[in-house]
XYZ file of C-alpha atoms in Angstrom:
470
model
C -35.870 36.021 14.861
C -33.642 33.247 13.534
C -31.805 33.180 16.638
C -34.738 32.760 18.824
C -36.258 30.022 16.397
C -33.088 28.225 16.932
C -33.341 28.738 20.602
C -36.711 27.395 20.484
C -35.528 24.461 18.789
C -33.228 23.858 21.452
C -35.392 23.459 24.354
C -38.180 22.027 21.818
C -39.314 17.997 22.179
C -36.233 17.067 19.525
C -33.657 19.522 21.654
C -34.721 18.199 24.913
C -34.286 14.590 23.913
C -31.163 15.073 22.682
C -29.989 17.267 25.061
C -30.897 14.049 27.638
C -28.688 11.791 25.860
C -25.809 13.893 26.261
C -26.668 14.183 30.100
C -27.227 10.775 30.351
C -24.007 10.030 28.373
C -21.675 12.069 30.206
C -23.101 10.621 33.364
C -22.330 7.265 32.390
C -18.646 8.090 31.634
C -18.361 10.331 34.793
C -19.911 6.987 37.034
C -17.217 5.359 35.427
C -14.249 6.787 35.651
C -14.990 7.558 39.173
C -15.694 3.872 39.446
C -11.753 3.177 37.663
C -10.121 5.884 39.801
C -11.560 3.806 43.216
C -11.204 0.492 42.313
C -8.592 -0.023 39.036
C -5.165 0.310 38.406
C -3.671 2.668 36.404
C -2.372 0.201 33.975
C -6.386 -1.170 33.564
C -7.767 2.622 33.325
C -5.072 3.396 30.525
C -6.233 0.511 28.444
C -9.604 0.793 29.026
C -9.678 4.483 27.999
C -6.779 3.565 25.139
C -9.493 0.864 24.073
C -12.439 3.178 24.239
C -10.935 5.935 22.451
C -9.288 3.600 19.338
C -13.044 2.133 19.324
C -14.496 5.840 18.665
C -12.025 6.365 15.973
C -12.723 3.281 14.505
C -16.159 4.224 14.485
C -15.714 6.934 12.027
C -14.458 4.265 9.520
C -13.049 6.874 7.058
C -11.352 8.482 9.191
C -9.710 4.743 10.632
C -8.987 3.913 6.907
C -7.084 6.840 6.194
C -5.163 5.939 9.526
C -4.433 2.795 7.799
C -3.193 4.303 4.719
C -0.749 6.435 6.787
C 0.434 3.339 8.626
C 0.850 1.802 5.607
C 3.783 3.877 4.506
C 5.406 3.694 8.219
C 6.607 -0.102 7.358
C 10.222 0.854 9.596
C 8.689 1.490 12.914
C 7.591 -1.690 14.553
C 7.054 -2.770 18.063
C 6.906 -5.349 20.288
C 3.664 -6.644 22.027
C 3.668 -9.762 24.183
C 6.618 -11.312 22.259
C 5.099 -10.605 18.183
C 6.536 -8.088 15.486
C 3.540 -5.267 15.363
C 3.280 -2.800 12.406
C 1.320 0.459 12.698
C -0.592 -0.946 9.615
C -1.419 -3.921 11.616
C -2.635 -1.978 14.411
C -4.605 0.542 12.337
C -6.443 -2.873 10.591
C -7.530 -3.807 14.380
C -9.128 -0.129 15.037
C -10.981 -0.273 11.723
C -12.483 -3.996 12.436
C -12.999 -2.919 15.682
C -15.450 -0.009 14.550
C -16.944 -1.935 11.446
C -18.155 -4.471 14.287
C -21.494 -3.102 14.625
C -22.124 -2.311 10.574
C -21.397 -6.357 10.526
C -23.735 -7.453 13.045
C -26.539 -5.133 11.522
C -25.651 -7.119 8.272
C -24.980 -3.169 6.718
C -21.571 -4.887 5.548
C -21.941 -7.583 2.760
C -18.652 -9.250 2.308
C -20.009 -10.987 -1.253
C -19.980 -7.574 -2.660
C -16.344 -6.955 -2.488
C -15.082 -7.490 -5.970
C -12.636 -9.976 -6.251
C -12.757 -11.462 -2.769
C -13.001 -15.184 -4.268
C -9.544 -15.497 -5.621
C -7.963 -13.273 -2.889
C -10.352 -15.616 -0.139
C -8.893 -19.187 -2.126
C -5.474 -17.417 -2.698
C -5.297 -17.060 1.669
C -6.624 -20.929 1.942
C -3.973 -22.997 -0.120
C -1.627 -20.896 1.726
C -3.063 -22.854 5.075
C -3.390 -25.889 3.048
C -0.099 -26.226 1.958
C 1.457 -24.833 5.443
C -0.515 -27.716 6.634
C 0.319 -30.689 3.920
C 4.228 -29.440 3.770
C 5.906 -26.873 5.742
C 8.892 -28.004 7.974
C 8.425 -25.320 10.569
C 4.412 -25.744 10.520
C 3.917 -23.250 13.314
C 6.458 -20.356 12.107
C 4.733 -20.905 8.486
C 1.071 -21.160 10.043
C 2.127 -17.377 11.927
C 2.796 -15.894 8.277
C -0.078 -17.793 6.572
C -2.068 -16.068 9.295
C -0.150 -12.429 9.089
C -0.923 -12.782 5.210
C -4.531 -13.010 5.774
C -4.754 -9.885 7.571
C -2.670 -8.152 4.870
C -5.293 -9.673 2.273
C -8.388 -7.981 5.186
C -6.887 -5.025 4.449
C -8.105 -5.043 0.764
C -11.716 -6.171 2.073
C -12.013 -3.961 4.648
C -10.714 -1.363 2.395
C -12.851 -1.702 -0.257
C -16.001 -1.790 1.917
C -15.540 1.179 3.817
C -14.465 3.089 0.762
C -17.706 2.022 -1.235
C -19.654 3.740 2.181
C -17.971 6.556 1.420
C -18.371 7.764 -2.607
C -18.281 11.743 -1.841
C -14.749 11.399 -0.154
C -12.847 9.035 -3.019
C -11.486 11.432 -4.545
C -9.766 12.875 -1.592
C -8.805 10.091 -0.334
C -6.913 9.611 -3.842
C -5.485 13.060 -3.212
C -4.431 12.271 0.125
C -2.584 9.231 -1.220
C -0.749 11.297 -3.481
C 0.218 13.753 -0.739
C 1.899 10.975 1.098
C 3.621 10.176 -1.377
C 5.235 13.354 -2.193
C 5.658 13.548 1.888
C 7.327 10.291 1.668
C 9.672 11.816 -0.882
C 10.529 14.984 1.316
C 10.780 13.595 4.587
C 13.972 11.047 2.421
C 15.259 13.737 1.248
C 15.578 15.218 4.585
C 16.836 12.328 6.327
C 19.532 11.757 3.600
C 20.788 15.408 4.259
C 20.644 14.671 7.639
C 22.409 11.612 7.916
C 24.866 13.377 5.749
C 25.381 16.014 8.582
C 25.449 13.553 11.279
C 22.023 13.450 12.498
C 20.227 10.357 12.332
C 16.193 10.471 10.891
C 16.111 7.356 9.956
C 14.632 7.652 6.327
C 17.894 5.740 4.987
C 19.806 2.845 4.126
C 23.478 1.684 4.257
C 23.549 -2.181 3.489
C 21.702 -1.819 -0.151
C 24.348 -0.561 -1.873
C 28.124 -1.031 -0.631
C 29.754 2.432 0.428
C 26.171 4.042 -0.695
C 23.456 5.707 1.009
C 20.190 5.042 -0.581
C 16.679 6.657 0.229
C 13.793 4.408 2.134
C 11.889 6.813 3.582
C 9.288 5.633 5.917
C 9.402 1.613 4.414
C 11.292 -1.270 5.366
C 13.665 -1.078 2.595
C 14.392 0.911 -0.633
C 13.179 -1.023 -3.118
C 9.818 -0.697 -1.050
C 9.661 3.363 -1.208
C 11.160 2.895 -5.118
C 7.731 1.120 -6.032
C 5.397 3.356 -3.762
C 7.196 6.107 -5.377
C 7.273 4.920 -9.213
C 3.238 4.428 -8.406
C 2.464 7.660 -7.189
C 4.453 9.127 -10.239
C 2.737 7.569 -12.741
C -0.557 8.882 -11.076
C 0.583 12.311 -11.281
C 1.897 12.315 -14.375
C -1.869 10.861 -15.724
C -3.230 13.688 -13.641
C -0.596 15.906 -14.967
C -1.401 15.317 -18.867
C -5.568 14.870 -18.155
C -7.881 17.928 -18.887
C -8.983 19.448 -15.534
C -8.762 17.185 -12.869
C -9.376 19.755 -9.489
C -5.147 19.579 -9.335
C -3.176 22.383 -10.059
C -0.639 21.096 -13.042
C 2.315 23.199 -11.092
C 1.504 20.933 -7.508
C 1.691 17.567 -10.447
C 5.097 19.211 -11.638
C 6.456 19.385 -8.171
C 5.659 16.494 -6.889
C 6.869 14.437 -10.122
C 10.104 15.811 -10.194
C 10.318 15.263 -5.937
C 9.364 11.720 -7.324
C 11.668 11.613 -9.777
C 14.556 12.025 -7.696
C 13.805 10.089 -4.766
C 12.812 6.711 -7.231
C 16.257 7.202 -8.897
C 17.953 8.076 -5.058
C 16.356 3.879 -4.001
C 18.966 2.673 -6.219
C 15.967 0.122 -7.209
C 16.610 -1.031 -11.102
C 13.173 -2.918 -10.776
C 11.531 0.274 -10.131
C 13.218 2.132 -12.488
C 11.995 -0.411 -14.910
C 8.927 -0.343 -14.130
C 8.650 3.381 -14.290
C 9.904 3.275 -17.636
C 7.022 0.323 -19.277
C 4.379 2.676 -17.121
C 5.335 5.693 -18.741
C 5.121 3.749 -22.218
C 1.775 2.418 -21.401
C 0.335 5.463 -20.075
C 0.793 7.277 -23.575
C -0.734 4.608 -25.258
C -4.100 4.268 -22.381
C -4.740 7.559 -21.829
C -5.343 9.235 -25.242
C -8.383 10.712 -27.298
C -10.801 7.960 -28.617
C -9.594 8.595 -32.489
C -6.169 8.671 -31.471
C -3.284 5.920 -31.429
C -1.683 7.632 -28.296
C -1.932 10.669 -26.277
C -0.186 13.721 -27.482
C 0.299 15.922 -24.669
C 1.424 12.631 -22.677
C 3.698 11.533 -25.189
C 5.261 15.805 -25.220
C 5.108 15.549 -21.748
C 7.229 12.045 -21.631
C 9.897 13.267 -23.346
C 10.133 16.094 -21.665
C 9.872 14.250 -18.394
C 12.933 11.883 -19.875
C 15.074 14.795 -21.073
C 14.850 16.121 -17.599
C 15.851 13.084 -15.901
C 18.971 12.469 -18.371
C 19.721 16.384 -18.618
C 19.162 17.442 -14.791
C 18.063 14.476 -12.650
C 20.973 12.462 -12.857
C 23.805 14.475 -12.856
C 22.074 16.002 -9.968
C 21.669 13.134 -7.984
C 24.685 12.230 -9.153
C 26.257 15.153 -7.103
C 24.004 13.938 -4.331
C 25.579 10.141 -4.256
C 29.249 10.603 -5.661
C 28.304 9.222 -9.240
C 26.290 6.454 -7.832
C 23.758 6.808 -9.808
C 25.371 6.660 -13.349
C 27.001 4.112 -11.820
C 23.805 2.301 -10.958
C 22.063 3.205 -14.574
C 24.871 1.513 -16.033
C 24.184 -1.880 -14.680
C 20.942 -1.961 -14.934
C 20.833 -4.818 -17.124
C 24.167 -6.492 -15.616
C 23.162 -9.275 -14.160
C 26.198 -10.253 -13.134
C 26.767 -8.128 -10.487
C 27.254 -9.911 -7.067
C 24.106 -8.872 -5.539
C 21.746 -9.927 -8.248
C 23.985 -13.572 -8.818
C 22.984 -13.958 -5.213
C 19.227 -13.450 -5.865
C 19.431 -15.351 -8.900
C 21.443 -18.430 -6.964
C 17.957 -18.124 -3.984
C 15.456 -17.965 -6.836
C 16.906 -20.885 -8.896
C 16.847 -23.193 -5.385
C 13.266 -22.024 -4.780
C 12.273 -23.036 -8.051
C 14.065 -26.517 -7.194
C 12.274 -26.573 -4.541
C 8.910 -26.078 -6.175
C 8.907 -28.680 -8.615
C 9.004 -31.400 -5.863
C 5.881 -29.425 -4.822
C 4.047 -28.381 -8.308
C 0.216 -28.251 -7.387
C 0.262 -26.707 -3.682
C 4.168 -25.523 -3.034
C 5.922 -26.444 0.234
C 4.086 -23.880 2.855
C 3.723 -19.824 3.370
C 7.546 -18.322 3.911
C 8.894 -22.286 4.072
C 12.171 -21.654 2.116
C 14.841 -22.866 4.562
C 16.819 -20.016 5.911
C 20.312 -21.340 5.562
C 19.682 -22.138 1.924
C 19.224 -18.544 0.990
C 22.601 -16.920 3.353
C 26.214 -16.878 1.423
C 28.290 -14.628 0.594
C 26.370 -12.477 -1.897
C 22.634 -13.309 -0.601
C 20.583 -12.954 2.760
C 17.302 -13.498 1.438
C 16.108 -15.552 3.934
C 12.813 -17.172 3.701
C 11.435 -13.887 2.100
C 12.205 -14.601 -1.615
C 12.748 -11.755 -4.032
C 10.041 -11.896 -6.773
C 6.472 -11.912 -5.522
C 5.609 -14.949 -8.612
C 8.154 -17.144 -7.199
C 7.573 -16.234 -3.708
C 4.002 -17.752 -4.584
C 4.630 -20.410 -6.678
C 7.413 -21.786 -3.926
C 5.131 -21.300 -1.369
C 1.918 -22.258 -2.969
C 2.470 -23.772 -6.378
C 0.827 -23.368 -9.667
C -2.716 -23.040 -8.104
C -1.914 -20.762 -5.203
C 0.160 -18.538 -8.040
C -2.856 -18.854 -9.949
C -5.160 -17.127 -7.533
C -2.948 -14.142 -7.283
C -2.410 -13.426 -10.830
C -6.616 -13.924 -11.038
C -6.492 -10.952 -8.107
C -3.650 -9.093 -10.041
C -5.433 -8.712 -13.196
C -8.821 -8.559 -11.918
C -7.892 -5.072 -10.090
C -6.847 -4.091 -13.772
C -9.603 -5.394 -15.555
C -12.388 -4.116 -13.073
C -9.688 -0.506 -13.458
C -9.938 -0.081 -16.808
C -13.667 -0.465 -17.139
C -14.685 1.938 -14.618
C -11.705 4.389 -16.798
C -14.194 3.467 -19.986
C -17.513 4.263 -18.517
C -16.432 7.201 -16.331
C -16.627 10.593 -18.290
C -15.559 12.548 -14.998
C -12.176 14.293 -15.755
C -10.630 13.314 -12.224
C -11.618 9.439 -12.115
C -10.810 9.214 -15.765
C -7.270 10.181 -15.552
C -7.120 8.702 -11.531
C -8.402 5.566 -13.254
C -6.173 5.378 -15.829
C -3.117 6.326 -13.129
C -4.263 3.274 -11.528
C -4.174 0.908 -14.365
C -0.449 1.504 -15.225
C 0.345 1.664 -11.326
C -0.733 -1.303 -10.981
C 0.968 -2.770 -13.768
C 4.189 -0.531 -12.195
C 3.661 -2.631 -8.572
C 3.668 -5.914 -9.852
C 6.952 -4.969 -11.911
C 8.715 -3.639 -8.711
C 7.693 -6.479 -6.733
C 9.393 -8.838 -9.157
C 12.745 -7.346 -6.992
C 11.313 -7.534 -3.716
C 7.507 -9.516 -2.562
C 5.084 -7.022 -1.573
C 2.931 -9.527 -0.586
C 3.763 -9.045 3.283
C 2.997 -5.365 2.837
C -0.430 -2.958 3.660
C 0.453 -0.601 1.102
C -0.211 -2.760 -2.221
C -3.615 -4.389 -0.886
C -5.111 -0.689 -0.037
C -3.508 0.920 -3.591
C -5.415 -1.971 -5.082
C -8.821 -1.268 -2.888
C -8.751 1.803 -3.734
C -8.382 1.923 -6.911
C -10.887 -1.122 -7.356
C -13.385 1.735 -5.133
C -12.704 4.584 -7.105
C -13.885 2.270 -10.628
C -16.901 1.075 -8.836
C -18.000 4.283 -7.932
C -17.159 6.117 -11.290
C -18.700 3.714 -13.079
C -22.016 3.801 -11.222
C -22.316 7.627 -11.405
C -21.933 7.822 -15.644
């Protein structure tokens, strides 16, 4: 009976219609092709079909964002297109817009309901200003100015589609942390590899003379360091939560994965930054009548006797004593490569006082100024604060810190209202992340990266959301 009641349905007013649509659809696309195949080129009928099916991806948006996330972490493949630099990041951005088109013209999307979009909106405009009032190279700094603003879309766009989608937030937040202990194997792999002869990419030689350091699917090491030290401190808030929906043995794994490929970057920033997240985390993540956590604070020390006891000497096997080597001057400063950064970062500030209010322009350090014998910087400074304030001064730096601690502030009030186990300790992971990023990207600006603006959308989702449902 049920099966003829559906069959009924089928050829009822309802199945008839939308069997009709289907007809008519595939008619439409049949009349069409056969219309390309007669009268196009192949090179027209490959992008039009290219362009029709990256629009009905983008039409699922979820399924486009988590596209973008993937890109995100894919930072070393690029490719050329009509003489620009294209990231997979960039591209996935393009399929998402594309598909959010029609939610926009319906007005479904309301841009003044992203949080934080003021400072990140006026943070993207004195970059233009002060490309346009002072940079040298005005077109070379307009190009970044511009490339900047789609990094900073990626934070919009991410936040809106992820507020669509409140049932799926916390996989997405799982996903994330599968990539990252991905990110950690596939290094792993292409050290052994590269070890063996075979090249996987997944590595670096010129960080660290007569060292091979781990970079994974990023541009550089000190890129996958800070992913990495982020997605550790989630785990590990995860890890010492109540029940969160992840098994504690799948935390374990991937922290210790983690673990080895943070200390394998050879990044001291990250390293750092690790260490003041782990401190933090004990101290945010506890009991309401408690100073700090217990079971973090057992599982910290455990987590730090490991990495003294087994992690080093183990990965000191793995790099010929690099490591140790590496843990040792962590607060040298007068090694050769950080004199060089220091030398670039002194001239920038030089630079900046002529320029207080608006800086000198978006990526305007002169090139030659920042290649000698122990730097090639480049117009890409090191630190992400002086990055700003040489580029756009004390009221351009101003707008990023408001967008920095804004992601923490609106973070840790969704972690206070939220009495779900998983967004609690996600929320908290989030927090100290955070904090963890902006550490890291005192060694190396993130600012010219997908990765940071989506971490920060989604965690600034994930708060939203859990606050709304306690």
């Amino acid at each position: 009976m049920n099966n003829l009641a559906k069959s009924s349905n089928l050829i009822g007013p309802t199945g008839q219609s939308k069997l009709f649509k289907q007809v008519a659809v595939g008619l439409f696309f049949g009349l069409l092709l056969s219309f390309m195949f007669r009268n196009a080129g192949w090179l027209l009928i490959i992008i039009l079909l290219g362009g029709l099916i990256l629009f009905l991806i983008g039409l699922n948006t979820y399924r486009a964002w988590l596209l973008l996330l993937i890109a995100s972490t894919l930072g070393e493949t690029k490719f050329g297109l009509g003489g620009l630099t294209v990231r997979p990041e960039q591209l996935a951005l393009m399929i998402l817009v594309l598909g959010w088109i029609p939610a926009l013209l319906i007005g479904r999307a309301k841009l003044n309901r992203v949080p934080l979009l003021l400072p990140v909106t006026l943070y993207i405009a004195v970059n233009f200003i002060s490309t346009n009032l002072y940079a040298i190279d005005k077109s070379d700094s307009f190009r970044w100015a511009f490339e900047l603003g789609l990094y900073a879309m990626m934070y919009v766009m991410s936040v809106m589609v992820l507020r669509d989608h409140p049932t799926k937030l916390k996989a997405a937040v799982k996903i994330m942390l599968a990539l990252g202990i991905f990110q950690c194997i596939y290094a792993l792999i292409a050290f052994t590899a590269h070890h063996a002869g075979i090249n996987l990419l997944g590595v670096a030689e010129n960080q660290i003379q007569g060292k091979t350091s781990l970079q994974g699917g990023f541009e550089e090491p000190n890129l996958l360091g800070a992913f990495e030290a982020a997605i550790g401190i989630m785990l590990l808030a995860l890890m010492t939560a109540g029940k969160t929906q992840i098994k504690k043995t799948v935390s374990l794994i991937g922290l210790v994965l983690v673990l080895i490929v943070v200390a394998m970057t050879y990044t001291r920033a990250s390293w750092i930054g690790f260490g003041v997240g782990l401190l933090l985390l004990i101290f945010l993540q506890k009991p309401s009548r408690n100073i700090f956590n217990p079971r973090a604070a057992a599982v910290s020390i455990a987590l730090l006797t490991t990495v003294f006891v087994i992690a080093i000497p183990f990965t000191n096997v793995l790099t010929g004593g690099g490591i140790s080597q590496r843990v040792n001057d962590i607060l040298n400063f007068g090694t050769e490569s950080t004199v060089g950064r220091i030398n670039v970062e002194k001239m920038a500030l030089d630079r900046w006082e002529n320029a207080v209010m608006l800086g000198n322009g978006t990526l305007s350090f002169p090139k030659n100024l920042a290649i000698s014998e122990s730097s090639r910087a480049g117009s890409w400074l090191y630190s992400s604060v002086i990055q700003s304030l040489h580029d756009t001064g004390i009221i351009g730096l101003g707008f990023l810190l408001w967008f920095n601690a804004g992601v923490v502030v609106i973070v840790l009030r969704g972690y206070r209202r939220t009495k779900d186990p998983f967004y609690r300790a996600s929320l908290a992971g989030f927090a100290v992340a955070s904090v963890v990023i902006f550490i890291a990207s005192q060694a190396s600006s993130f600012l010219w990266l997908g990765f940071p603006w989506i971490f920060a959308a989604l965690a600034v989702a994930v708060a939203e959301v859990a606050a709304q449902e306690s």
